[in-house]
C-alpha cells in the first residue's frame, strides 16, 4: 500500500466502527496488511471466540529495552447520540477533528502507526513497538493477554507510553478499579408472611449498607501522601443501578446491582475486594439458613490495577525529555498503563486530546492537540536514532 500520512491513517481508523460489543477484525486486517506492505511483520493475539484480536509489532534492532506505543482499538457506541456529522467519518471544522474515537483514542493510535512506519524506514538504534488492544472500554480485559503474548514473541521493551487523552500532559499515576455484578436470590412469599420468605431487595440493601459504611470508614482516615494527589483523595465504592422485585406485596425473588471500586494505588485492591466477597459470603450463608434456594452470587466484571508513580522511572524521563514537561499529574479513572506496569514495563500516560471529550456526542480532537501529538512522535523518532 502507498505510505499514508498520519491524518490519512486517522481517517481510515475512524471509518471502522469498532464498538466494543462488535468485532474489530476489519481494522486489524487493514492494519496488518498496511504494516506488511511496508515490510513490518505484526502478530495477533485472539480473543476466545476469535471475533476480536489485538495486534502488536516491533521495528528496529531485535533487542530488549525499546519503547512501546500502546492504544486500544475499541470505541464506545453512538446509540442515542444526535451527532452533527457522521461519527464514522473524520470531519474537520472550527479547528477540531470530529468523529468517534478521534480523541479516545484513534488519534494517538494513528500517530503511533505513522511513527512505527517512519522508524522502520529511517532505521533506529533503539526498538519501537506498537501494541493495539481490544475491549479496553469494557474493563481493560484485552490488554493482559496481549501483553503476555507480546512478552513471549518480542524482545521486552523497557518503556510503555499509553496514549489516553491527557492533553499531552504527563500522567504518572491512576487509581485501580474492580467491580462485581451482584445477584441476590430471594424466596417469594406474601409480604404478610415476611419472616418465612427472603426479600432479595431488603437483603441486598445490607450489602449496599456495608458499602456505605466502608466509604465512611475510608473517608474518615487521613489521606496518604499518594492518595492526596487524587480527586477525590481516597478510594471509593459505588452502586449506580439496582433492579428487582415483582410487586410491593411480594418478597422480592431477585435483586441485581453492580458495585465498582476505585482504589488509590498505594492501597491493596485485592484485599478490599476480598472484604466485600467475605461480606457477601456471610450474607449468602444467612439467606440459605432461611431457605436453601436463596443466596448471593458475585461475578467479577473488571479488574484493573492502579498505576503507581515511579521514582526516576525511565518512562517518565522519556516523556519529560520529549515534551519538556516539568510536572506530572494523576487521574482517577483506570487505563491499561497499570497492566503494563504490573507486567514489568515502566509506564506512563501521555496522549493528545481532552478526556472530557471521550464518549461524548460530537467527540472531537483539537487540531492543536493533534499537532502536539505529531511533534511528540517526531521527537521520539529523533530520540530513538
PDB file of C-alpha atoms in Angstrom, residues 61-295:
ATOM      1  CA  UNK A  61      17.112  -3.919  16.318  1.00  0.00           C
ATOM      2  CA  UNK A  62      15.853  -7.197  17.786  1.00  0.00           C
ATOM      3  CA  UNK A  63      16.961  -6.319  21.306  1.00  0.00           C
ATOM      4  CA  UNK A  64      15.324  -5.515  24.616  1.00  0.00           C
ATOM      5  CA  UNK A  65      14.943  -2.006  26.011  1.00  0.00           C
ATOM      6  CA  UNK A  66      12.706  -0.353  23.452  1.00  0.00           C
ATOM      7  CA  UNK A  67       9.596   1.828  23.673  1.00  0.00           C
ATOM      8  CA  UNK A  68       6.004   0.602  23.321  1.00  0.00           C
ATOM      9  CA  UNK A  69       3.307   2.918  21.974  1.00  0.00           C
ATOM     10  CA  UNK A  70       0.110   1.447  23.405  1.00  0.00           C
ATOM     11  CA  UNK A  71      -3.501   2.113  22.479  1.00  0.00           C
ATOM     12  CA  UNK A  72      -6.854   0.369  22.167  1.00  0.00           C
ATOM     13  CA  UNK A  73      -8.862  -0.298  19.035  1.00  0.00           C
ATOM     14  CA  UNK A  74     -12.360  -0.232  20.518  1.00  0.00           C
ATOM     15  CA  UNK A  75     -14.676   2.736  20.935  1.00  0.00           C
ATOM     16  CA  UNK A  76     -17.955   3.303  22.776  1.00  0.00           C
ATOM     17  CA  UNK A  77     -21.332   3.246  20.979  1.00  0.00           C
ATOM     18  CA  UNK A  78     -23.022   6.225  19.343  1.00  0.00           C
ATOM     19  CA  UNK A  79     -26.527   4.840  20.003  1.00  0.00           C
ATOM     20  CA  UNK A  80     -28.941   7.565  21.100  1.00  0.00           C
ATOM     21  CA  UNK A  81     -26.455  10.341  20.405  1.00  0.00           C
ATOM     22  CA  UNK A  82     -27.535  13.071  17.986  1.00  0.00           C
ATOM     23  CA  UNK A  83     -24.332  13.734  16.049  1.00  0.00           C
ATOM     24  CA  UNK A  84     -23.949  16.821  13.879  1.00  0.00           C
ATOM     25  CA  UNK A  85     -21.885  14.851  11.343  1.00  0.00           C
ATOM     26  CA  UNK A  86     -21.258  11.189  10.542  1.00  0.00           C
ATOM     27  CA  UNK A  87     -19.431   9.735  13.591  1.00  0.00           C
ATOM     28  CA  UNK A  88     -17.540   7.282  11.356  1.00  0.00           C
ATOM     29  CA  UNK A  89     -16.068   9.995   9.134  1.00  0.00           C
ATOM     30  CA  UNK A  90     -13.464  12.455  10.391  1.00  0.00           C
ATOM     31  CA  UNK A  91     -14.888  15.930   9.847  1.00  0.00           C
ATOM     32  CA  UNK A  92     -12.694  18.977  10.276  1.00  0.00           C
ATOM     33  CA  UNK A  93     -14.405  22.175  11.344  1.00  0.00           C
ATOM     34  CA  UNK A  94     -13.653  25.069  13.693  1.00  0.00           C
ATOM     35  CA  UNK A  95     -10.139  23.813  14.393  1.00  0.00           C
ATOM     36  CA  UNK A  96     -11.323  20.391  15.512  1.00  0.00           C
ATOM     37  CA  UNK A  97     -11.364  16.841  14.162  1.00  0.00           C
ATOM     38  CA  UNK A  98     -14.786  15.337  14.849  1.00  0.00           C
ATOM     39  CA  UNK A  99     -15.515  11.607  14.837  1.00  0.00           C
ATOM     40  CA  UNK A 100     -15.982   8.688  17.193  1.00  0.00           C
ATOM     41  CA  UNK A 101     -12.604   7.805  18.614  1.00  0.00           C
ATOM     42  CA  UNK A 102     -10.686  10.833  17.364  1.00  0.00           C
ATOM     43  CA  UNK A 103      -9.963  11.698  20.998  1.00  0.00           C
ATOM     44  CA  UNK A 104     -10.342   8.282  22.662  1.00  0.00           C
ATOM     45  CA  UNK A 105      -8.043   7.130  21.223  1.00  0.00           C
ATOM     46  CA  UNK A 106      -7.636   6.599  17.497  1.00  0.00           C
ATOM     47  CA  UNK A 107      -5.854   9.946  17.198  1.00  0.00           C
ATOM     48  CA  UNK A 108      -2.953   8.590  19.237  1.00  0.00           C
ATOM     49  CA  UNK A 109      -3.130   5.210  17.518  1.00  0.00           C
ATOM     50  CA  UNK A 110      -2.908   6.849  14.079  1.00  0.00           C
ATOM     51  CA  UNK A 111       0.146   8.837  15.140  1.00  0.00           C
ATOM     52  CA  UNK A 112       1.706   5.672  16.595  1.00  0.00           C
ATOM     53  CA  UNK A 113       1.196   3.700  13.377  1.00  0.00           C
ATOM     54  CA  UNK A 114       2.735   6.555  11.392  1.00  0.00           C
ATOM     55  CA  UNK A 115       5.709   6.693  13.781  1.00  0.00           C
ATOM     56  CA  UNK A 116       6.242   2.920  13.559  1.00  0.00           C
ATOM     57  CA  UNK A 117       6.465   3.034   9.755  1.00  0.00           C
ATOM     58  CA  UNK A 118       8.774   6.049   9.923  1.00  0.00           C
ATOM     59  CA  UNK A 119      11.033   4.324  12.468  1.00  0.00           C
ATOM     60  CA  UNK A 120      11.290   1.306  10.181  1.00  0.00           C
ATOM     61  CA  UNK A 121      12.130   3.486   7.154  1.00  0.00           C
ATOM     62  CA  UNK A 122      14.685   5.629   8.923  1.00  0.00           C
ATOM     63  CA  UNK A 123      16.319   2.866  10.893  1.00  0.00           C
ATOM     64  CA  UNK A 124      16.538   3.335  14.644  1.00  0.00           C
ATOM     65  CA  UNK A 125      19.151   2.174  17.123  1.00  0.00           C
ATOM     66  CA  UNK A 126      16.573   1.566  19.853  1.00  0.00           C
ATOM     67  CA  UNK A 127      13.451  -0.502  19.108  1.00  0.00           C
ATOM     68  CA  UNK A 128       9.941   0.856  18.759  1.00  0.00           C
ATOM     69  CA  UNK A 129       6.901  -1.340  19.316  1.00  0.00           C
ATOM     70  CA  UNK A 130       3.187  -0.866  18.697  1.00  0.00           C
ATOM     71  CA  UNK A 131       0.552  -2.543  20.892  1.00  0.00           C
ATOM     72  CA  UNK A 132      -3.127  -2.260  19.973  1.00  0.00           C
ATOM     73  CA  UNK A 133      -5.594  -3.976  22.306  1.00  0.00           C
ATOM     74  CA  UNK A 134      -9.318  -4.725  22.263  1.00  0.00           C
ATOM     75  CA  UNK A 135     -12.050  -4.453  24.942  1.00  0.00           C
ATOM     76  CA  UNK A 136     -10.450  -1.584  26.837  1.00  0.00           C
ATOM     77  CA  UNK A 137     -13.807   0.184  27.026  1.00  0.00           C
ATOM     78  CA  UNK A 138     -15.475  -2.743  28.806  1.00  0.00           C
ATOM     79  CA  UNK A 139     -12.941  -3.190  31.575  1.00  0.00           C
ATOM     80  CA  UNK A 140      -9.427  -3.284  30.107  1.00  0.00           C
ATOM     81  CA  UNK A 141      -9.798  -7.036  29.631  1.00  0.00           C
ATOM     82  CA  UNK A 142      -7.921  -7.365  26.341  1.00  0.00           C
ATOM     83  CA  UNK A 143      -4.549  -5.918  27.357  1.00  0.00           C
ATOM     84  CA  UNK A 144      -3.243  -8.511  29.875  1.00  0.00           C
ATOM     85  CA  UNK A 145      -3.369 -11.496  27.477  1.00  0.00           C
ATOM     86  CA  UNK A 146      -1.950  -9.301  24.699  1.00  0.00           C
ATOM     87  CA  UNK A 147       0.963  -8.231  26.916  1.00  0.00           C
ATOM     88  CA  UNK A 148       1.658 -11.826  27.925  1.00  0.00           C
ATOM     89  CA  UNK A 149       1.754 -12.875  24.266  1.00  0.00           C
ATOM     90  CA  UNK A 150       3.985  -9.908  23.362  1.00  0.00           C
ATOM     91  CA  UNK A 151       6.466 -10.961  26.007  1.00  0.00           C
ATOM     92  CA  UNK A 152       6.635 -14.452  24.524  1.00  0.00           C
ATOM     93  CA  UNK A 153       7.315 -13.188  20.977  1.00  0.00           C
ATOM     94  CA  UNK A 154       9.016  -9.775  21.119  1.00  0.00           C
ATOM     95  CA  UNK A 155      12.084  -8.553  22.995  1.00  0.00           C
ATOM     96  CA  UNK A 156      10.982  -6.949  26.260  1.00  0.00           C
ATOM     97  CA  UNK A 157      10.662  -3.190  25.927  1.00  0.00           C
ATOM     98  CA  UNK A 158      11.524  -1.056  28.929  1.00  0.00           C
ATOM     99  CA  UNK A 159       9.035   1.802  28.452  1.00  0.00           C
ATOM    100  CA  UNK A 160       5.322   1.862  27.621  1.00  0.00           C
ATOM    101  CA  UNK A 161       3.570   5.114  26.721  1.00  0.00           C
ATOM    102  CA  UNK A 162      -0.196   4.666  26.899  1.00  0.00           C
ATOM    103  CA  UNK A 163      -1.795   7.361  24.781  1.00  0.00           C
ATOM    104  CA  UNK A 164      -5.062   8.004  26.587  1.00  0.00           C
ATOM    105  CA  UNK A 165      -6.111  11.654  26.170  1.00  0.00           C
ATOM    106  CA  UNK A 166      -4.123  13.750  28.627  1.00  0.00           C
ATOM    107  CA  UNK A 167      -3.757  16.988  26.609  1.00  0.00           C
ATOM    108  CA  UNK A 168      -0.197  15.746  26.042  1.00  0.00           C
ATOM    109  CA  UNK A 169       0.461  16.154  29.741  1.00  0.00           C
ATOM    110  CA  UNK A 170       2.475  13.604  31.691  1.00  0.00           C
ATOM    111  CA  UNK A 171       0.297  11.322  33.833  1.00  0.00           C
ATOM    112  CA  UNK A 172       2.269   9.007  36.107  1.00  0.00           C
ATOM    113  CA  UNK A 173      -0.468   7.622  38.353  1.00  0.00           C
ATOM    114  CA  UNK A 174      -4.076   6.481  38.303  1.00  0.00           C
ATOM    115  CA  UNK A 175      -6.466   4.631  40.553  1.00  0.00           C
ATOM    116  CA  UNK A 176      -7.040   0.932  40.184  1.00  0.00           C
ATOM    117  CA  UNK A 177     -10.511  -0.449  39.737  1.00  0.00           C
ATOM    118  CA  UNK A 178     -12.512  -3.600  40.173  1.00  0.00           C
ATOM    119  CA  UNK A 179     -16.185  -4.450  40.150  1.00  0.00           C
ATOM    120  CA  UNK A 180     -18.729  -7.176  40.815  1.00  0.00           C
ATOM    121  CA  UNK A 181     -22.133  -7.948  39.401  1.00  0.00           C
ATOM    122  CA  UNK A 182     -24.199  -8.923  42.439  1.00  0.00           C
ATOM    123  CA  UNK A 183     -27.227 -11.230  42.267  1.00  0.00           C
ATOM    124  CA  UNK A 184     -29.173 -11.711  45.465  1.00  0.00           C
ATOM    125  CA  UNK A 185     -31.637 -14.591  45.106  1.00  0.00           C
ATOM    126  CA  UNK A 186     -34.626 -14.397  47.458  1.00  0.00           C
ATOM    127  CA  UNK A 187     -37.614 -16.589  48.231  1.00  0.00           C
ATOM    128  CA  UNK A 188     -41.013 -15.194  47.344  1.00  0.00           C
ATOM    129  CA  UNK A 189     -43.883 -15.198  49.821  1.00  0.00           C
ATOM    130  CA  UNK A 190     -46.724 -12.744  50.505  1.00  0.00           C
ATOM    131  CA  UNK A 191     -45.356  -9.754  52.327  1.00  0.00           C
ATOM    132  CA  UNK A 192     -47.649 -10.510  55.310  1.00  0.00           C
ATOM    133  CA  UNK A 193     -45.559 -13.682  55.759  1.00  0.00           C
ATOM    134  CA  UNK A 194     -42.236 -11.821  55.586  1.00  0.00           C
ATOM    135  CA  UNK A 195     -40.345 -13.944  58.185  1.00  0.00           C
ATOM    136  CA  UNK A 196     -40.919 -17.081  56.095  1.00  0.00           C
ATOM    137  CA  UNK A 197     -39.550 -15.663  52.889  1.00  0.00           C
ATOM    138  CA  UNK A 198     -36.381 -13.873  51.804  1.00  0.00           C
ATOM    139  CA  UNK A 199     -36.610 -10.412  50.262  1.00  0.00           C
ATOM    140  CA  UNK A 200     -33.729 -10.163  47.841  1.00  0.00           C
ATOM    141  CA  UNK A 201     -34.030  -6.357  47.785  1.00  0.00           C
ATOM    142  CA  UNK A 202     -34.001  -5.952  51.550  1.00  0.00           C
ATOM    143  CA  UNK A 203     -31.078  -8.372  51.883  1.00  0.00           C
ATOM    144  CA  UNK A 204     -29.223  -6.753  49.002  1.00  0.00           C
ATOM    145  CA  UNK A 205     -29.618  -3.472  50.867  1.00  0.00           C
ATOM    146  CA  UNK A 206     -27.477  -4.970  53.620  1.00  0.00           C
ATOM    147  CA  UNK A 207     -24.583  -5.235  51.174  1.00  0.00           C
ATOM    148  CA  UNK A 208     -25.187  -1.684  49.966  1.00  0.00           C
ATOM    149  CA  UNK A 209     -25.234  -0.598  53.601  1.00  0.00           C
ATOM    150  CA  UNK A 210     -21.858  -2.280  54.059  1.00  0.00           C
ATOM    151  CA  UNK A 211     -20.587  -0.328  51.025  1.00  0.00           C
ATOM    152  CA  UNK A 212     -21.821   2.957  52.516  1.00  0.00           C
ATOM    153  CA  UNK A 213     -20.170   2.124  55.838  1.00  0.00           C
ATOM    154  CA  UNK A 214     -16.905   1.231  54.109  1.00  0.00           C
ATOM    155  CA  UNK A 215     -16.923   4.568  52.255  1.00  0.00           C
ATOM    156  CA  UNK A 216     -17.446   6.396  55.549  1.00  0.00           C
ATOM    157  CA  UNK A 217     -14.626   4.426  57.170  1.00  0.00           C
ATOM    158  CA  UNK A 218     -12.235   5.165  54.318  1.00  0.00           C
ATOM    159  CA  UNK A 219     -13.074   8.854  54.174  1.00  0.00           C
ATOM    160  CA  UNK A 220     -12.600   9.239  57.927  1.00  0.00           C
ATOM    161  CA  UNK A 221      -8.972   8.138  57.660  1.00  0.00           C
ATOM    162  CA  UNK A 222      -6.236  10.713  56.973  1.00  0.00           C
ATOM    163  CA  UNK A 223      -5.272  10.656  53.298  1.00  0.00           C
ATOM    164  CA  UNK A 224      -1.907   9.117  52.499  1.00  0.00           C
ATOM    165  CA  UNK A 225       0.624  11.139  50.526  1.00  0.00           C
ATOM    166  CA  UNK A 226      -0.210   9.091  47.413  1.00  0.00           C
ATOM    167  CA  UNK A 227      -3.966   9.449  47.892  1.00  0.00           C
ATOM    168  CA  UNK A 228      -3.735  13.203  48.469  1.00  0.00           C
ATOM    169  CA  UNK A 229      -2.745  13.761  44.840  1.00  0.00           C
ATOM    170  CA  UNK A 230      -6.093  12.410  43.592  1.00  0.00           C
ATOM    171  CA  UNK A 231      -9.548  13.970  43.337  1.00  0.00           C
ATOM    172  CA  UNK A 232     -11.224  12.689  45.432  1.00  0.00           C
ATOM    173  CA  UNK A 233      -8.234  11.858  47.652  1.00  0.00           C
ATOM    174  CA  UNK A 234      -9.437   8.421  48.727  1.00  0.00           C
ATOM    175  CA  UNK A 235     -10.738   5.080  47.487  1.00  0.00           C
ATOM    176  CA  UNK A 236     -14.442   4.982  46.577  1.00  0.00           C
ATOM    177  CA  UNK A 237     -17.052   2.216  46.299  1.00  0.00           C
ATOM    178  CA  UNK A 238     -20.175   2.877  44.250  1.00  0.00           C
ATOM    179  CA  UNK A 239     -23.501   1.304  43.249  1.00  0.00           C
ATOM    180  CA  UNK A 240     -25.110   3.067  40.297  1.00  0.00           C
ATOM    181  CA  UNK A 241     -28.046   0.863  39.306  1.00  0.00           C
ATOM    182  CA  UNK A 242     -30.315  -1.651  41.033  1.00  0.00           C
ATOM    183  CA  UNK A 243     -33.228  -3.793  39.874  1.00  0.00           C
ATOM    184  CA  UNK A 244     -35.509  -6.458  41.292  1.00  0.00           C
ATOM    185  CA  UNK A 245     -38.846  -7.384  42.752  1.00  0.00           C
ATOM    186  CA  UNK A 246     -42.268  -8.292  41.360  1.00  0.00           C
ATOM    187  CA  UNK A 247     -44.847  -6.367  43.404  1.00  0.00           C
ATOM    188  CA  UNK A 248     -45.000  -4.273  46.558  1.00  0.00           C
ATOM    189  CA  UNK A 249     -46.695  -7.088  48.478  1.00  0.00           C
ATOM    190  CA  UNK A 250     -44.354  -9.958  47.484  1.00  0.00           C
ATOM    191  CA  UNK A 251     -40.920 -10.509  48.967  1.00  0.00           C
ATOM    192  CA  UNK A 252     -38.510  -9.885  46.113  1.00  0.00           C
ATOM    193  CA  UNK A 253     -37.263 -13.002  44.365  1.00  0.00           C
ATOM    194  CA  UNK A 254     -34.266 -11.277  42.835  1.00  0.00           C
ATOM    195  CA  UNK A 255     -32.134  -8.195  43.296  1.00  0.00           C
ATOM    196  CA  UNK A 256     -29.329  -7.266  40.950  1.00  0.00           C
ATOM    197  CA  UNK A 257     -26.804  -4.448  41.140  1.00  0.00           C
ATOM    198  CA  UNK A 258     -23.158  -3.795  40.423  1.00  0.00           C
ATOM    199  CA  UNK A 259     -20.510  -2.376  42.725  1.00  0.00           C
ATOM    200  CA  UNK A 260     -17.380  -0.676  41.419  1.00  0.00           C
ATOM    201  CA  UNK A 261     -14.313   0.181  43.461  1.00  0.00           C
ATOM    202  CA  UNK A 262     -11.821   2.912  42.522  1.00  0.00           C
ATOM    203  CA  UNK A 263      -8.736   2.310  44.635  1.00  0.00           C
ATOM    204  CA  UNK A 264      -5.777   4.629  45.152  1.00  0.00           C
ATOM    205  CA  UNK A 265      -2.588   2.888  44.005  1.00  0.00           C
ATOM    206  CA  UNK A 266      -0.940   2.588  47.423  1.00  0.00           C
ATOM    207  CA  UNK A 267      -3.872   0.560  48.778  1.00  0.00           C
ATOM    208  CA  UNK A 268      -4.466  -3.157  48.252  1.00  0.00           C
ATOM    209  CA  UNK A 269      -7.256  -3.591  45.707  1.00  0.00           C
ATOM    210  CA  UNK A 270      -7.210  -7.367  46.221  1.00  0.00           C
ATOM    211  CA  UNK A 271      -7.714  -7.014  49.961  1.00  0.00           C
ATOM    212  CA  UNK A 272     -10.644  -4.610  49.546  1.00  0.00           C
ATOM    213  CA  UNK A 273     -12.314  -6.925  47.033  1.00  0.00           C
ATOM    214  CA  UNK A 274     -11.772  -9.842  49.434  1.00  0.00           C
ATOM    215  CA  UNK A 275     -13.507  -7.893  52.238  1.00  0.00           C
ATOM    216  CA  UNK A 276     -16.569  -7.445  50.044  1.00  0.00           C
ATOM    217  CA  UNK A 277     -16.502 -11.089  48.993  1.00  0.00           C
ATOM    218  CA  UNK A 278     -16.363 -12.149  52.643  1.00  0.00           C
ATOM    219  CA  UNK A 279     -19.339  -9.936  53.499  1.00  0.00           C
ATOM    220  CA  UNK A 280     -21.295 -11.402  50.582  1.00  0.00           C
ATOM    221  CA  UNK A 281     -20.389 -14.925  51.728  1.00  0.00           C
ATOM    222  CA  UNK A 282     -21.711 -14.186  55.230  1.00  0.00           C
ATOM    223  CA  UNK A 283     -24.983 -12.928  53.784  1.00  0.00           C
ATOM    224  CA  UNK A 284     -25.182 -15.928  51.448  1.00  0.00           C
ATOM    225  CA  UNK A 285     -24.912 -18.318  54.397  1.00  0.00           C
ATOM    226  CA  UNK A 286     -27.557 -16.398  56.385  1.00  0.00           C
ATOM    227  CA  UNK A 287     -30.034 -16.470  53.491  1.00  0.00           C
ATOM    228  CA  UNK A 288     -29.515 -20.160  52.840  1.00  0.00           C
ATOM    229  CA  UNK A 289     -30.263 -20.808  56.509  1.00  0.00           C
ATOM    230  CA  UNK A 290     -33.735 -19.348  55.916  1.00  0.00           C
ATOM    231  CA  UNK A 291     -34.272 -21.094  52.582  1.00  0.00           C
ATOM    232  CA  UNK A 292     -31.685 -23.112  50.633  1.00  0.00           C
ATOM    233  CA  UNK A 293     -32.898 -21.603  47.341  1.00  0.00           C
ATOM    234  CA  UNK A 294     -31.775 -18.151  48.448  1.00  0.00           C
ATOM    235  CA  UNK A 295     -28.243 -16.780  48.327  1.00  0.00           C
TER     236      UNK A 295
END
